[in-house]
Short mmCIF file of C-alpha atoms and ligand atoms in Angstrom, two decimals:
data_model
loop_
_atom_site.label_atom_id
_atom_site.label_comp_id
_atom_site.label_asym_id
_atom_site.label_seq_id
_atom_site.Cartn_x
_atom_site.Cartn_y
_atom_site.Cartn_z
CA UNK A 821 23.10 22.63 15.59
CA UNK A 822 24.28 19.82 13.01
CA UNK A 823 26.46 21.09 10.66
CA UNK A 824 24.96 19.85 7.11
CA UNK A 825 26.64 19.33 3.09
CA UNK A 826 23.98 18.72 0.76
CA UNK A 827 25.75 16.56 -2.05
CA UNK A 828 23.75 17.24 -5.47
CA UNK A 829 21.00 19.71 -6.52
CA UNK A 830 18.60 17.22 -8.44
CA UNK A 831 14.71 16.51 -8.36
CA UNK A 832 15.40 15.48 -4.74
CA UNK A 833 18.06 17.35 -3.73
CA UNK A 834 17.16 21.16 -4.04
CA UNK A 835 14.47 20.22 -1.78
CA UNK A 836 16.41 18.65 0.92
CA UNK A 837 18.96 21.80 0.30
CA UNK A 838 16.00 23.83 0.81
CA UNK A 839 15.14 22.46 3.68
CA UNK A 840 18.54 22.24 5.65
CA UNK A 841 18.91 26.16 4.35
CA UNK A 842 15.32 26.71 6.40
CA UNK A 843 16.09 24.76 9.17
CA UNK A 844 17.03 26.21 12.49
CA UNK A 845 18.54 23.09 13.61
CA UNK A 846 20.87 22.49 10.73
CA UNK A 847 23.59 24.51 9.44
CA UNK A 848 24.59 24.48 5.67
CA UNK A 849 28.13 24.32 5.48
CA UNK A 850 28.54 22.81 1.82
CA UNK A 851 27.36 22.26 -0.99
CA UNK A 852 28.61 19.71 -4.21
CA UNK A 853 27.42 19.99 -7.86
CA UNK A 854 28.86 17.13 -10.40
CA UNK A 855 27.15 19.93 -13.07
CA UNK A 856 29.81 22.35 -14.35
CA UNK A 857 26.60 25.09 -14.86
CA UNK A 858 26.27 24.59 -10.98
CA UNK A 859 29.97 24.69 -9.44
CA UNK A 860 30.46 27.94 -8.33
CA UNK A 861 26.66 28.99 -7.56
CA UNK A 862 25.49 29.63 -4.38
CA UNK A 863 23.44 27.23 -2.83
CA UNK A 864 20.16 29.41 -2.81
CA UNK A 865 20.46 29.68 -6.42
CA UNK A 866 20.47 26.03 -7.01
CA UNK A 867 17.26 25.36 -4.73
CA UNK A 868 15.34 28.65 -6.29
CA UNK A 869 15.48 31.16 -3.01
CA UNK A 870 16.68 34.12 -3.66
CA UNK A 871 18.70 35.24 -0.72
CA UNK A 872 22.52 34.11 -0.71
CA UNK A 873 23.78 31.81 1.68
CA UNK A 874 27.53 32.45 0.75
CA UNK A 875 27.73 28.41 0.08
CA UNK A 876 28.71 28.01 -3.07
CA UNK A 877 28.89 24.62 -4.86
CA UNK A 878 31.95 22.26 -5.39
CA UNK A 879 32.63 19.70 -7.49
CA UNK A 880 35.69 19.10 -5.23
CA UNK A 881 34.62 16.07 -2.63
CA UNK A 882 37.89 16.69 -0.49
CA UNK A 883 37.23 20.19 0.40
CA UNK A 884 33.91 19.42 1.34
CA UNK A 885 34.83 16.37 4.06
CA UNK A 886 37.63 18.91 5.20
CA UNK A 887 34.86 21.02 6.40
CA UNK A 888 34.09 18.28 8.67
CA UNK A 889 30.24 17.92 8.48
CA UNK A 890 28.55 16.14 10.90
CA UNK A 891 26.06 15.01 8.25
CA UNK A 892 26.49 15.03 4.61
CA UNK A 893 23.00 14.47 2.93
CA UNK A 894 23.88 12.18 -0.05
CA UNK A 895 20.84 12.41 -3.10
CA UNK A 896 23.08 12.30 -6.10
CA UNK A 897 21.65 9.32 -8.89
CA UNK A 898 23.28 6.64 -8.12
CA UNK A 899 21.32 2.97 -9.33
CA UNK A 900 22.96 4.03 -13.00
CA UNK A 901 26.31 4.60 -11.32
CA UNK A 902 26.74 1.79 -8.03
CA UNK A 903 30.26 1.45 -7.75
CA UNK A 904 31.41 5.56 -8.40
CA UNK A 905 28.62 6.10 -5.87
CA UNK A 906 29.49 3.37 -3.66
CA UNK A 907 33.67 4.79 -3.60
CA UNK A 908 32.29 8.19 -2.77
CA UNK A 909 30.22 7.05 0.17
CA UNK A 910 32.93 5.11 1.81
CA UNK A 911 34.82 8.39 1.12
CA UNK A 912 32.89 10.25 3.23
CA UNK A 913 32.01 7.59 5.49
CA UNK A 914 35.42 6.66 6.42
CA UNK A 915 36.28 10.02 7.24
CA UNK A 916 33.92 10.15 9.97
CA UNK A 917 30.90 11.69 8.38
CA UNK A 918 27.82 10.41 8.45
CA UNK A 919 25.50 10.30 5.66
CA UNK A 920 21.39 10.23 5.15
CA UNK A 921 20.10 10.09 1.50
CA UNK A 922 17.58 8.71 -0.74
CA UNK A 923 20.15 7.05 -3.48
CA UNK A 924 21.28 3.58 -3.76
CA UNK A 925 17.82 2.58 -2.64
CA UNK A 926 18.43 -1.13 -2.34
CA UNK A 927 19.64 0.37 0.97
CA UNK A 928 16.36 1.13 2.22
CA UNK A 929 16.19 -1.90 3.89
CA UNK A 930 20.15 -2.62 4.38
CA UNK A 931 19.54 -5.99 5.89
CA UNK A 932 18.09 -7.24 2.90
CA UNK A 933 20.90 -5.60 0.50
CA UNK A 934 23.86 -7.27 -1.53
CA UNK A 935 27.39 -8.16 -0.01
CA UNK A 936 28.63 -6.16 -2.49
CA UNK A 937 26.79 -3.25 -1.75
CA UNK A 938 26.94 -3.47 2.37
CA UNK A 939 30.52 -4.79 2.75
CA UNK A 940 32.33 -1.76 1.51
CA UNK A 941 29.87 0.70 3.38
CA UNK A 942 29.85 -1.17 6.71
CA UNK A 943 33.69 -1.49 6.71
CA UNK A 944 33.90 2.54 5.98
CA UNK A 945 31.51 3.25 8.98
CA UNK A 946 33.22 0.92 11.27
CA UNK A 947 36.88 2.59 10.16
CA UNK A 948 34.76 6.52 11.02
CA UNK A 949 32.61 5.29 13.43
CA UNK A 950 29.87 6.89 11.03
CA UNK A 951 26.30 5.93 10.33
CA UNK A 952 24.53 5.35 6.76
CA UNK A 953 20.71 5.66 6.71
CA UNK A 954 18.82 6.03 3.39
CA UNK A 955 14.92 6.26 2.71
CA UNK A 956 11.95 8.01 0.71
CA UNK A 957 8.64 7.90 0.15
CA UNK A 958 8.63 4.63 -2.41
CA UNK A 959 10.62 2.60 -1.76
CA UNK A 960 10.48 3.77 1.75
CA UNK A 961 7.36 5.27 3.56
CA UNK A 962 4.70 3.42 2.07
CA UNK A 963 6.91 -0.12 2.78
CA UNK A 964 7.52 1.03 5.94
CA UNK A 965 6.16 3.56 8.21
CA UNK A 966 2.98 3.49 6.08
CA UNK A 967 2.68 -0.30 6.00
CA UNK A 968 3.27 -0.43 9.82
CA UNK A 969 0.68 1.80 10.68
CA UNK A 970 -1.61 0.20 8.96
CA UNK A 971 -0.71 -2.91 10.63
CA UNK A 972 -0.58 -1.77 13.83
CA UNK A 973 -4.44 -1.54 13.98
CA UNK A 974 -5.28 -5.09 13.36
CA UNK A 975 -5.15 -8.45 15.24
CA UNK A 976 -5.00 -10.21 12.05
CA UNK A 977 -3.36 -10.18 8.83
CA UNK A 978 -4.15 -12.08 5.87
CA UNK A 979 -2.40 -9.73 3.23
CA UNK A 980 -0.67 -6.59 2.56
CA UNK A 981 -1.22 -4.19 -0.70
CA UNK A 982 1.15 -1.51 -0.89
CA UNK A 983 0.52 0.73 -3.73
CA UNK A 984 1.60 3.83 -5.73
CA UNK A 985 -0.46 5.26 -7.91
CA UNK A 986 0.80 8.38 -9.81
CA UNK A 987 0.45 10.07 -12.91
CA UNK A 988 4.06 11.10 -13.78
CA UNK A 989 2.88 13.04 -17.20
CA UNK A 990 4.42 16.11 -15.13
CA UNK A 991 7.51 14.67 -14.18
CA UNK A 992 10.28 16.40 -15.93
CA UNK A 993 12.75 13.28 -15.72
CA UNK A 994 12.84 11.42 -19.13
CA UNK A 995 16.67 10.81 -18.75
CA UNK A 996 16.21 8.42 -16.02
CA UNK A 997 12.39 7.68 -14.71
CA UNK A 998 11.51 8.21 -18.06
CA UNK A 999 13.93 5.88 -19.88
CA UNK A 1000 14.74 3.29 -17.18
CA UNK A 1001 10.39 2.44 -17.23
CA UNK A 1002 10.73 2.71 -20.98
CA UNK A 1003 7.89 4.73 -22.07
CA UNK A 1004 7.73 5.82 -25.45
CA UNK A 1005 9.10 2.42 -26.33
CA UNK A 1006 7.05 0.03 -28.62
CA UNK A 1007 6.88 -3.70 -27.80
CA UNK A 1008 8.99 -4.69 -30.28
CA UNK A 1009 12.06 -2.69 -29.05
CA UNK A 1010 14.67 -3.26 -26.78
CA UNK A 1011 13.27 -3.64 -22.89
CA UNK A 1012 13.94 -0.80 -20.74
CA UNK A 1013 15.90 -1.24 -17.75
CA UNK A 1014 13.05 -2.13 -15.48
CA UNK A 1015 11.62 -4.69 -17.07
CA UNK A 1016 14.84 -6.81 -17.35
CA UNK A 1017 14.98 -9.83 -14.90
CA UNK A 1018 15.38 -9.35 -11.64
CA UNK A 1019 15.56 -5.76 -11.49
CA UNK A 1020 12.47 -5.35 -9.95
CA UNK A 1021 13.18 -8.12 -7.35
CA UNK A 1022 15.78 -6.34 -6.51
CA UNK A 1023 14.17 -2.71 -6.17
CA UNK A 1024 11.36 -3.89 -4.35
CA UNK A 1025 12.11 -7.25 -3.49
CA UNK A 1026 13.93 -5.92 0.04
CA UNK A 1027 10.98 -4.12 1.21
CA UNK A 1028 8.62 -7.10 0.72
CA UNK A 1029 11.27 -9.69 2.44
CA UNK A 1030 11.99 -7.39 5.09
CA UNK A 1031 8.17 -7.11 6.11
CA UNK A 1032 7.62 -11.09 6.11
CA UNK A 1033 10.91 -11.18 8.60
CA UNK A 1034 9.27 -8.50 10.53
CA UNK A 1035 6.28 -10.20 10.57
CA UNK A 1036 8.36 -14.02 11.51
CA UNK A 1037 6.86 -15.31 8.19
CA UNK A 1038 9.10 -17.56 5.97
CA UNK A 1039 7.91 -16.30 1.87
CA UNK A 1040 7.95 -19.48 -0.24
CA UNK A 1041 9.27 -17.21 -3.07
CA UNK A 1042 9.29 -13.18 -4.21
CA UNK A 1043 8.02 -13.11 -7.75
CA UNK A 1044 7.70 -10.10 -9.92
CA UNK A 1045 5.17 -9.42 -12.41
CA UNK A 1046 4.58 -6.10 -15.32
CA UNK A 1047 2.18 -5.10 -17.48
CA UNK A 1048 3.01 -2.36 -20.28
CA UNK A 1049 0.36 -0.64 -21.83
CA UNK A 1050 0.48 0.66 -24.98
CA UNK A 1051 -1.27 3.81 -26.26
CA UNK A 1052 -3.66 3.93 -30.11
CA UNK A 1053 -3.06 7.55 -29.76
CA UNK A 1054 -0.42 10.67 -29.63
CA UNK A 1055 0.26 11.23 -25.85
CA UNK A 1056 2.03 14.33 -25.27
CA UNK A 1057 3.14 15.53 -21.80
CA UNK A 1058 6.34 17.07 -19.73
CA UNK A 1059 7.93 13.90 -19.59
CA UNK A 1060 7.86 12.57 -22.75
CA UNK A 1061 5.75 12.08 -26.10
CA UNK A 1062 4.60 8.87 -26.70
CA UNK A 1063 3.74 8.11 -30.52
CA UNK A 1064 0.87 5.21 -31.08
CA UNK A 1065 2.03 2.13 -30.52
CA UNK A 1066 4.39 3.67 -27.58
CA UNK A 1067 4.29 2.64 -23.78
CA UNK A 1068 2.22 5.19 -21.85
CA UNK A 1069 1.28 3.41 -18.54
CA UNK A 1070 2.57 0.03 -16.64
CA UNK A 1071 1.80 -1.39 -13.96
CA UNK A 1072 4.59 -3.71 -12.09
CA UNK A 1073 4.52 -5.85 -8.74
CA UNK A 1074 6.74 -7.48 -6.01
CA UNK A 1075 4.90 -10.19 -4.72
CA UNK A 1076 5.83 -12.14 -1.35
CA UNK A 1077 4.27 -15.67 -1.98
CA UNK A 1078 3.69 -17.37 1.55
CA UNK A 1079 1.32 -20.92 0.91
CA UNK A 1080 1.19 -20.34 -2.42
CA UNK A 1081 -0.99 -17.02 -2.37
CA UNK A 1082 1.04 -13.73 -2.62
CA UNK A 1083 0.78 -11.94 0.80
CA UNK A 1084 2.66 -9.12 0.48
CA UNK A 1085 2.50 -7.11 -2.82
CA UNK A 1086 4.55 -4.05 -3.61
CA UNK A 1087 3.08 -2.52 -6.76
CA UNK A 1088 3.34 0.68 -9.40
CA UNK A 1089 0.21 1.75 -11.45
CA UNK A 1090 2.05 4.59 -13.31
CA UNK A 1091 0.82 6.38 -16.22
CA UNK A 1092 0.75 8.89 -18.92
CA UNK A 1093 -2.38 11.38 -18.15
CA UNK A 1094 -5.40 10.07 -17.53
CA UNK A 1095 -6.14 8.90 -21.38
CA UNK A 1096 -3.65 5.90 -20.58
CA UNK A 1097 -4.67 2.85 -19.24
CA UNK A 1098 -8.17 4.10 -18.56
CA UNK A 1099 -9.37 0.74 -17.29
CA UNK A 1100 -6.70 0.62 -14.45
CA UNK A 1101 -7.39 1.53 -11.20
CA UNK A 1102 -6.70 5.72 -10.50
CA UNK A 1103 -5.73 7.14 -7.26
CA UNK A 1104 -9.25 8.29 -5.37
CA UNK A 1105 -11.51 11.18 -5.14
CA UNK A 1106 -9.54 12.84 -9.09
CA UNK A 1107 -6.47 13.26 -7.01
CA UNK A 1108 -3.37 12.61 -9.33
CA UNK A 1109 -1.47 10.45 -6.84
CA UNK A 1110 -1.56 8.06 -4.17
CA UNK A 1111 0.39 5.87 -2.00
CA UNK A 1112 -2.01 3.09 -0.10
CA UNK A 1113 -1.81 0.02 1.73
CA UNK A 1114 -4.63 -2.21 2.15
CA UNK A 1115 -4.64 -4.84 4.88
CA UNK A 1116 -7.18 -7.29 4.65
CA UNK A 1117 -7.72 -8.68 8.10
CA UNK A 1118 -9.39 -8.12 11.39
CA UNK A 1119 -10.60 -4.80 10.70
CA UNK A 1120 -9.71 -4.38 7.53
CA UNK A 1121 -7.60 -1.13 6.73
CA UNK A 1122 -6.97 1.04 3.72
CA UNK A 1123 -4.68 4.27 4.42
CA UNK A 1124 -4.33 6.72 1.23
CA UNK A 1125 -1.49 9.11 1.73
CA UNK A 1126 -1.61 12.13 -0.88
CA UNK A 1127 1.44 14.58 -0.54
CA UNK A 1128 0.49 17.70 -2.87
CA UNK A 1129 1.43 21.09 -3.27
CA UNK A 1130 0.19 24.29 -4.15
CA UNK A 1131 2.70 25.21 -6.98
CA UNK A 1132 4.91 22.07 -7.39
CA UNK A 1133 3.64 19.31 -9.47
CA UNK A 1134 2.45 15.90 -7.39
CA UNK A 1135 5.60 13.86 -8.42
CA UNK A 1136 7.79 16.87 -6.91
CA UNK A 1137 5.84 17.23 -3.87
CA UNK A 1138 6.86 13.19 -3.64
CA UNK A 1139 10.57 14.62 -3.91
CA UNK A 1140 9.97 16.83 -1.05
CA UNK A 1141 8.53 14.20 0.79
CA UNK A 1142 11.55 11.73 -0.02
CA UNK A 1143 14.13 14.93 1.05
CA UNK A 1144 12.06 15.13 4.52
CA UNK A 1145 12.59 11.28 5.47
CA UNK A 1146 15.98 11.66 5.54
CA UNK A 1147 16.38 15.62 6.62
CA UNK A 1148 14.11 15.29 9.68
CA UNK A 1149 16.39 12.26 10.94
CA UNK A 1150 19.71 14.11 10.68
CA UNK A 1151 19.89 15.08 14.39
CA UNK A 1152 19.10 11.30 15.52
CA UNK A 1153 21.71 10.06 12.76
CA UNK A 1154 24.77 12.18 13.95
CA UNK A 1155 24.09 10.42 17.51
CA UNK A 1156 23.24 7.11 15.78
CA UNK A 1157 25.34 3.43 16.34
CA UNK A 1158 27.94 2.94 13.81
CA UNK A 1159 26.75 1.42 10.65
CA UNK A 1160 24.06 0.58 8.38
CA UNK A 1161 20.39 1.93 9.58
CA UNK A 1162 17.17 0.17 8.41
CA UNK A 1163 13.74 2.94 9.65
CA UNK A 1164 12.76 0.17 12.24
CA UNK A 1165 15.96 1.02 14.31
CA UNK A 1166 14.78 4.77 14.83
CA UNK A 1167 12.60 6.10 17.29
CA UNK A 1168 9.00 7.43 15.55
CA UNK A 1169 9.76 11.04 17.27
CA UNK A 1170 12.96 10.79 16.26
CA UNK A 1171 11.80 11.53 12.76
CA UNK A 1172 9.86 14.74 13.66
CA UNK A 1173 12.43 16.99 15.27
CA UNK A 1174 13.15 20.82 14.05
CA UNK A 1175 9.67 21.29 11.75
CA UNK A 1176 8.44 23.78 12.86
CA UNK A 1177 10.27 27.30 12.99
N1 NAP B 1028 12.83 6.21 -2.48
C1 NAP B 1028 12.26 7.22 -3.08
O1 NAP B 1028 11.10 7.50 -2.84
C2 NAP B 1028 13.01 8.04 -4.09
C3 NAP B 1028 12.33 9.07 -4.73
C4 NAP B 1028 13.05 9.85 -5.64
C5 NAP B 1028 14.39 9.56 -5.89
N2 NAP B 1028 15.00 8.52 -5.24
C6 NAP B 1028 16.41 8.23 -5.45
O2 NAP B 1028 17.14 9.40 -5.10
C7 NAP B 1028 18.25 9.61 -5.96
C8 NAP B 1028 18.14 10.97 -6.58
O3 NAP B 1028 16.98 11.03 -7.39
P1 NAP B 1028 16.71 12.34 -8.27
O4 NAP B 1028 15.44 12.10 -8.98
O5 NAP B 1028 16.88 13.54 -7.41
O6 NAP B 1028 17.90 12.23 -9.28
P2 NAP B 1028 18.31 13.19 -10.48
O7 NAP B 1028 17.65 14.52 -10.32
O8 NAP B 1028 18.14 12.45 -11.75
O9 NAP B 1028 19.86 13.31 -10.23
C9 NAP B 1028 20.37 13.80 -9.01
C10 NAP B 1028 21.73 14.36 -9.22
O10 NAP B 1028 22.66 13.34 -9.50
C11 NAP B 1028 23.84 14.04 -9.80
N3 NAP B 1028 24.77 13.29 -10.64
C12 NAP B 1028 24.59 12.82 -11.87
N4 NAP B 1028 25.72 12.25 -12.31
C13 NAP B 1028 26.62 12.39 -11.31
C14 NAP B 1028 27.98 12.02 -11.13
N5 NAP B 1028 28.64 11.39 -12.10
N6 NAP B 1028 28.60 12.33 -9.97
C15 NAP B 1028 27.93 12.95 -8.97
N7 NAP B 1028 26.65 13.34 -9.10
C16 NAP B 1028 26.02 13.04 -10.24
C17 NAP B 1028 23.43 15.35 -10.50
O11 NAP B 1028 24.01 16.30 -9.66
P3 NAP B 1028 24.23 17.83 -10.01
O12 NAP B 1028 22.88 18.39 -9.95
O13 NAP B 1028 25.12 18.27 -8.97
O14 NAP B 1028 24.84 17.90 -11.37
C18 NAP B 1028 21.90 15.30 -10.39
O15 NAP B 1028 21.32 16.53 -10.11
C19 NAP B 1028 18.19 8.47 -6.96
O16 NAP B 1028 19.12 7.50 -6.58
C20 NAP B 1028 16.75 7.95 -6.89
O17 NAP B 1028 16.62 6.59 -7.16
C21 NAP B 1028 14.33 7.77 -4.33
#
């Protein structure tokens, strides 16, 4: 039994707290909330079950690594705040914990991530002989897992289309998905995060140069390339309304460019409700989501992985997903060598332990 904190209730964390509260492997021992309206609920509260654990929430990161987890699951927003996020890692790191989580994703592939970003967390695991592994679905899964799957049934590759298409009209995130893409904006005011230089390179840019090293290719460059589209007419929807002349759909790419033709392609068709951007490709068979790779080789293969859910909207049943990369990897973690783990360095049935109770 690994004992478990789950730091931050979000769209992604009151599923992974969910989940360790289900779990018969893991045992919730903490919980922290940076919101004063959630410091001193109980955990159940704060992922929508109804019985009490007797957990209840702290905005107080000391008591919670004096409880000596053996895994602290880490899914607080942290690409708008790297360094605060970065301190409290090596916090919790250098006190021996280890820690699984779906923020900071440039870490999804750590070899391909910053100095600045791996020297402070490597130093804190090698001081508490902890281990730091962070995934999702995108970036994550469909870069990864998905990607090699799909390559694992040819002989041949000539390229590599990794895709997500969603429909985030649902998505109740306008703070940060919803600003950070910029919809709503018009083209004549100031560009939203994502679309200034680099930014994408860097977000996606790992995945795409981790592959071609997997794969022993040398990329002549990784480009990135967007595409806003902007709406004639009123688009309203959970995530934001978008006047005419607003953003309601873009769609963005991370290219790997190996003899001049782009091999490897990482990209985002992401829209508005199906009124935007009606002559972009949709997700197949009217579902509102996918995440695909297409490998054009010897056979060629196309995988489409749809995660839905009864009640929760597409883009949360994507949050689920991203909470299970890292929850069903806990157990392997806590045993893990010290340091920085990419997916390739974990055992496929390492990530399926403790499902089903
Ligand atoms: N790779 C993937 O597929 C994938 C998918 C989804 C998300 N992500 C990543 O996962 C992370 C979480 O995403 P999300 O959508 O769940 O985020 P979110 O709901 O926007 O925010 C998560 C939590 O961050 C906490 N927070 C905000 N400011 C804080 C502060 N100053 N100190 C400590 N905590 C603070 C809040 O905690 P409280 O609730 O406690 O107030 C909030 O609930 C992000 O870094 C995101 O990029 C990755």
């Amino acid at each position: 039994m690994r004992r478990v904190v789950q730091f931050s209730t979000g769209n992604v964390g009151q599923h992974s707290l969910k989940a360790i509260i289900g779990r018969p492997d893991l045992e919730l021992v903490g919980v922290h909330a940076a919101s004063p309206k959630k410091v001193g609920r109980d955990a159940a509260e704060l992922c929508g079950l109804t019985e009490p654990t007797g957990i209840i929430a702290t905005d107080d990161v000391d008591a919670l690594i004096a409880l000596a987890p053996d895994c602290v699951v880490y899914t607080a927003q942290a690409e708008t705040r790297p360094m605060e996020a970065v301190e409290q890692l090596v916090k919790l790191l250098s006190a021996g914990i280890n820690v699984v989580g779906s923020s900071m994703v440039w870490l999804v592939t750590p070899s391909q991530a910053d100095d600045w970003l791996t020297g402070p967390l490597e130093k804190a695991c090698a001081q508490g002989n902890s281990s730091l592994y962070v995934n999702g679905i995108d970036p994550g899964y469909s870069g990864d897992t998905e990607v090699h799957s799909a390559l694992s049934l040819v002989t041949r590759a000539e390229s590599i289309l990794v895709q997500e298409i969603f429909d985030y009209a649902n998505y109740d995130d306008y703070e940060f998905t919803g600003k950070s893409m910029g919809f709503g904006l018009t083209a004549d005011e100031e560009q939203p995060m994502l679309f200034l230089p680099g930014v994408l390179t860097t977000m996606w840019g790992g995945p795409v140069r981790n592959l071609a090293d997997q794969l022993g290719i040398e990329l002549d460059e990784v480009r990135q390339r967007i595409e806003p589209w902007y709406t004639d007419q009123k688009i309203e929807c959970k995530l934001c309304t978008v006047e005419p002349g607003g953003m309601a759909a873009v769609k963005f790419a991370v290219e790997g460019v190996y003899n001049g033709e782009p091999v490897i392609t990482m990209e985002h068709i992401t829209r508005l409700t199906a009124a935007s951007a009606p002559d972009w490709e949709f997700p197949p068979d009217g579902k509102p989501g996918v995440h695909r790779v297409v490998v054009e080789g010897e056979p060629r293969v196309e995988l489409n992985t749809h995660v839905s859910d009864p009640v929760l909207d597409v883009t949360e049943a994507g949050c689920v997903s991203t909470a299970a990369r890292v929850v069903n990897v806990i157990d392997w973690v806590c045993d893990a060598p010290t340091g920085l783990i990419g997916v390739e360095d974990i055992p496929q049935a390492a990530v399926i332990r403790g499902l089903i109770w």
